[in-house]
Short mmCIF file of C-alpha atoms in Angstrom, two decimals:
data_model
loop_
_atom_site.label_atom_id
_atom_site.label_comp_id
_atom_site.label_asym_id
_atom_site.label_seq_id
_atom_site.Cartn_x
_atom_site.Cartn_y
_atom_site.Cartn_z
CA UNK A 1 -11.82 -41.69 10.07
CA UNK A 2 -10.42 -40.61 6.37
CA UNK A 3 -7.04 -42.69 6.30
CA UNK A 4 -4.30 -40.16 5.86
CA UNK A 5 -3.29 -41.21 2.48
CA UNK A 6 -6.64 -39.48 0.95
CA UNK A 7 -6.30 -36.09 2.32
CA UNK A 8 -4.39 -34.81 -0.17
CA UNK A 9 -7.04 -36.08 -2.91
CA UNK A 10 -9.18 -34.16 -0.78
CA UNK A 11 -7.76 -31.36 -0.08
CA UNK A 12 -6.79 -30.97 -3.97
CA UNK A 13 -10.60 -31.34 -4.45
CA UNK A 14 -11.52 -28.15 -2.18
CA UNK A 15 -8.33 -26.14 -3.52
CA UNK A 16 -10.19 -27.12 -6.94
CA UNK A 17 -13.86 -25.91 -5.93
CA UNK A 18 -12.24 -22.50 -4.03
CA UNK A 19 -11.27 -21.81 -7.39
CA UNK A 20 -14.41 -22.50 -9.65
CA UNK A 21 -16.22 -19.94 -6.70
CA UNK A 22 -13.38 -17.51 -6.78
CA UNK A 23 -13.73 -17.49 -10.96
CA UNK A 24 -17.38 -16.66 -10.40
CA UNK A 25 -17.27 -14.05 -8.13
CA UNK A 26 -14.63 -12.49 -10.75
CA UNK A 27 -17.13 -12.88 -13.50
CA UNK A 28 -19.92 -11.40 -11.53
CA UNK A 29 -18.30 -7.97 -10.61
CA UNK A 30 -17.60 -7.61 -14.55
CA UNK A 31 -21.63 -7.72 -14.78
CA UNK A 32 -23.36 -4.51 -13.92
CA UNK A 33 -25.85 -3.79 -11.75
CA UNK A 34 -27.00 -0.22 -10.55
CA UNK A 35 -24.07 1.79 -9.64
CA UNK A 36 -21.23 2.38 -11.80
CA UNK A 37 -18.43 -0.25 -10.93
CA UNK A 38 -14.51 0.86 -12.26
CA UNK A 39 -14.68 -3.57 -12.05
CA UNK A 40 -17.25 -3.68 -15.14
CA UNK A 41 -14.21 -2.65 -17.63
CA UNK A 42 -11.84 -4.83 -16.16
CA UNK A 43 -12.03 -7.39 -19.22
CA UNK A 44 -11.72 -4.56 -21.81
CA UNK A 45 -8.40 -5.08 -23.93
CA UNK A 46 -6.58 -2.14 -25.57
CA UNK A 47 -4.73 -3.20 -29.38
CA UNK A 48 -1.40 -1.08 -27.99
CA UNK A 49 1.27 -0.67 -29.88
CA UNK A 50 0.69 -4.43 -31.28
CA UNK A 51 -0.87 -5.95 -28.10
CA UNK A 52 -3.48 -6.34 -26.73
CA UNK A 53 -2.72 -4.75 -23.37
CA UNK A 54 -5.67 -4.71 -20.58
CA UNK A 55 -7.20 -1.59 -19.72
CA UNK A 56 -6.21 -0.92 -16.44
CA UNK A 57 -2.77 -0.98 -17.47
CA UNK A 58 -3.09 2.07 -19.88
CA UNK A 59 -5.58 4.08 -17.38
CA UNK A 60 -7.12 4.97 -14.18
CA UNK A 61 -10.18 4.04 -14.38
CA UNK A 62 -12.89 5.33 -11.51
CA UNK A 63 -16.39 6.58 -10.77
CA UNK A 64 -17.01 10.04 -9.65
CA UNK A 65 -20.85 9.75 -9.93
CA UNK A 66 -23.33 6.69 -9.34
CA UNK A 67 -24.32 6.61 -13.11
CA UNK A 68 -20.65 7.93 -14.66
CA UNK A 69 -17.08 6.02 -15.14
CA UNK A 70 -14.47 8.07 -16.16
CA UNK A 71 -11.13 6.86 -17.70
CA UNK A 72 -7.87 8.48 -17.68
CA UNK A 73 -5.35 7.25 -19.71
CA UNK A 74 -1.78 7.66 -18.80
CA UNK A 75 -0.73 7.89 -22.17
CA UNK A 76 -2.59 10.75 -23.75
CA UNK A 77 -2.01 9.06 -27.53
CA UNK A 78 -4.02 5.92 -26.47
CA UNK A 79 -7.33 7.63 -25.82
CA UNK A 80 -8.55 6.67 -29.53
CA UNK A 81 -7.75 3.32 -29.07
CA UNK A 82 -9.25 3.12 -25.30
CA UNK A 83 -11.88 4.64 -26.96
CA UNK A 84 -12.70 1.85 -29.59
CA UNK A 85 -11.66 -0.73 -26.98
CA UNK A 86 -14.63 0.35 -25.27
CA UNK A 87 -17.30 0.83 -28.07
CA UNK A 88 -16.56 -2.78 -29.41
CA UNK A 89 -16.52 -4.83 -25.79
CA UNK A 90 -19.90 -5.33 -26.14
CA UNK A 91 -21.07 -3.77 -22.69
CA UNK A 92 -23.42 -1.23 -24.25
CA UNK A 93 -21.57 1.80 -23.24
CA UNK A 94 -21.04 4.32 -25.05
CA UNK A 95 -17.64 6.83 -24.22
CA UNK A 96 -17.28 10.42 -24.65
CA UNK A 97 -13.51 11.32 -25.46
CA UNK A 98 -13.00 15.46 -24.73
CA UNK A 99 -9.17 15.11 -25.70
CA UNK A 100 -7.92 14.18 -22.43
CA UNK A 101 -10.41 12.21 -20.39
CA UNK A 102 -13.00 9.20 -21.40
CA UNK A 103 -16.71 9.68 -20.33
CA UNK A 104 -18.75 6.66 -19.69
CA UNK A 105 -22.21 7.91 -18.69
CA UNK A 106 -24.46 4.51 -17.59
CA UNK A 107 -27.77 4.20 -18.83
CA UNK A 108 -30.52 3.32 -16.31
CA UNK A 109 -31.00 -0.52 -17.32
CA UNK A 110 -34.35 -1.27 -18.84
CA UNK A 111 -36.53 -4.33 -17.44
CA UNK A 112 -35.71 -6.29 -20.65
CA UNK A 113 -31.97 -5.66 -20.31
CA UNK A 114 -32.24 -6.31 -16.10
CA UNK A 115 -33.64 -9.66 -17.04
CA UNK A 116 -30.87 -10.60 -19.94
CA UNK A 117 -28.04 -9.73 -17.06
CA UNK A 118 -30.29 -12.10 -14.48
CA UNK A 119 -29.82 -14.85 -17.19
CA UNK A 120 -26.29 -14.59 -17.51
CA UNK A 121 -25.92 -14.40 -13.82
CA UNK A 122 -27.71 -17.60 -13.93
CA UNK A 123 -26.04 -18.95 -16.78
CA UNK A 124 -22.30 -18.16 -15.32
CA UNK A 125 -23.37 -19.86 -12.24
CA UNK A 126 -24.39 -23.25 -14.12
CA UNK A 127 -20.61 -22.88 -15.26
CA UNK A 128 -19.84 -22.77 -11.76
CA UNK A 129 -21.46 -25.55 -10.71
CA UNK A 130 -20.58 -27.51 -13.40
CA UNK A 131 -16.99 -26.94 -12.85
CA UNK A 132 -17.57 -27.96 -8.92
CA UNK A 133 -19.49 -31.03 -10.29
CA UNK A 134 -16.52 -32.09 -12.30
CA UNK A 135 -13.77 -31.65 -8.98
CA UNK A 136 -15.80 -34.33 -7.03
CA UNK A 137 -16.15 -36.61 -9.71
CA UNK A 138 -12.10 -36.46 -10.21
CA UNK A 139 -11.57 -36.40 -6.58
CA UNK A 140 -13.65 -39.27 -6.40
CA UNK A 141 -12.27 -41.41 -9.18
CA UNK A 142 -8.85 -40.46 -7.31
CA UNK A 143 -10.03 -41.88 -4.34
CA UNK A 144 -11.06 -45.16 -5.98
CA UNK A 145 -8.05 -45.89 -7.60
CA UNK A 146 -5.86 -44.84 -4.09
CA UNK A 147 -8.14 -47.52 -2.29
CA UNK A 148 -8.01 -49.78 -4.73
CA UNK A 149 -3.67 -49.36 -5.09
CA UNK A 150 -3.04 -49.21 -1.16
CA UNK A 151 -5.25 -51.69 -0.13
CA UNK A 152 -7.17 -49.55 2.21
CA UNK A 153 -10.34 -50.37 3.86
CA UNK A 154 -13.73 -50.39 2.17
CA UNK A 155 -15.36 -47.78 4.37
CA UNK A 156 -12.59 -45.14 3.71
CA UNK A 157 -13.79 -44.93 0.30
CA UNK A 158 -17.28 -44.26 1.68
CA UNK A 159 -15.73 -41.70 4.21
CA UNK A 160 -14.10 -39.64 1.94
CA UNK A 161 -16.74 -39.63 -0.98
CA UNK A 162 -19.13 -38.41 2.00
CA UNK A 163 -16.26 -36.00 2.60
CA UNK A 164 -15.94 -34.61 -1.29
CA UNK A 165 -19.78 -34.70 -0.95
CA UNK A 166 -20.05 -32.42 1.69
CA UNK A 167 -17.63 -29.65 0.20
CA UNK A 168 -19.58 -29.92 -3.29
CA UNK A 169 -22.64 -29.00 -1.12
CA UNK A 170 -20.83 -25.93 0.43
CA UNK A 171 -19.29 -24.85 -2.20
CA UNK A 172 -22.27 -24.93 -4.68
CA UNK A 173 -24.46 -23.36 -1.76
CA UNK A 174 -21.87 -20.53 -1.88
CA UNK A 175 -22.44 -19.96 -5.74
CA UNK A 176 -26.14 -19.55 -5.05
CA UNK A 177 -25.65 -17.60 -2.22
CA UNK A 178 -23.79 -15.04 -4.73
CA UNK A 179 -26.15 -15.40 -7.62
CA UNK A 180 -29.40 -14.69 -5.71
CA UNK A 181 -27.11 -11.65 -4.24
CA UNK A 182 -26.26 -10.21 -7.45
CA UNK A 183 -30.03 -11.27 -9.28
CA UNK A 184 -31.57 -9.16 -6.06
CA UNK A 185 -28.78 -5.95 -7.27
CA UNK A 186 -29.63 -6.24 -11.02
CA UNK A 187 -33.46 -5.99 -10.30
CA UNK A 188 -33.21 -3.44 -8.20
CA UNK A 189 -34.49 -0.57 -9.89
#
């Protein structure tokens, strides 16, 4: 039985871990994989009127077709600059501006650039992991010192490092569970 003055250091350590999943799943919908996503230009940022303002704020943004995005700006004077925004995000797209609408048609992904979104699937998931890692060894030194300061028994410290255990394993199961999701959608031609 985990004494009751280690579940917050425990709890802390899972709120931690939710995250590090949660900020992985965010940066996998901004990768693309077959069908055209409004998500993949959610990190695009506009230079408006001195900011830099994010996309979605200056446009609707949505996909009529399975290989086209279209973007509407709100703010008809902004289309250059959504335009550039674009171009220089360093997604490979390449926009069509008619005057009052943004075209984004999606090239059918080639094996060699399948296989360089598959790495950074892979890679962003090591950052995931690594982040989960770093939440048990905190929650663990946490745990240490609050056994050490409170006099509490010996095999709480074992209980509860089990405990963190345990929740590193789920958690970093769940990050594979999304990578091998999204490495199946990117190599699926």
């Amino acid at each position: 039985m985990i004494p009751p003055e280690l579940d917050p250091v425990i709890k802390s350590a899972k709120q931690d871990m939710d995250k590090a999943v949660k900020h992985y799943k965010k940066e996998l919908s901004h990768i693309r994989a077959g069908k055209a996503q409004p998500s993949i230009l959610d990190g695009v940022k506009v230079e408006y009127y001195g900011s830099q303002t994010p996309l979605n704020q200056l446009a609707s943004v949505s996909a009529p077709e399975a290989r086209l995005l279209t973007v509407e700006p709100f703010d008809k004077s902004a289309l250059e600059d959504i335009e550039k925004a674009i171009m220089s995000a360093g997604l490979g797209l390449n926009p069509n501006n008619d005057g009052n609408i943004i075209r984004i048609p999606l090239p059918i992904l080639s094996e060699e650039r399948r296989k360089e979104l598959v790495k950074r699937v892979n890679e962003l998931a090591e950052e995931a992991r690594i982040s989960i890692r770093n939440s048990r060894r905190d929650a663990n030194e946490e745990v240490k010192k609050k056994v050490k300061s409170e006099s509490l028994p010996e095999d709480s410290l074992y209980e509860a490092e089990d405990e963190i255990q345990n929740l590193t394993d789920k958690h970093t199961e769940r990050v594979e569970e999304l990578s091998e999701k999204k490495e199946k959608e990117i190599m699926t031609v």
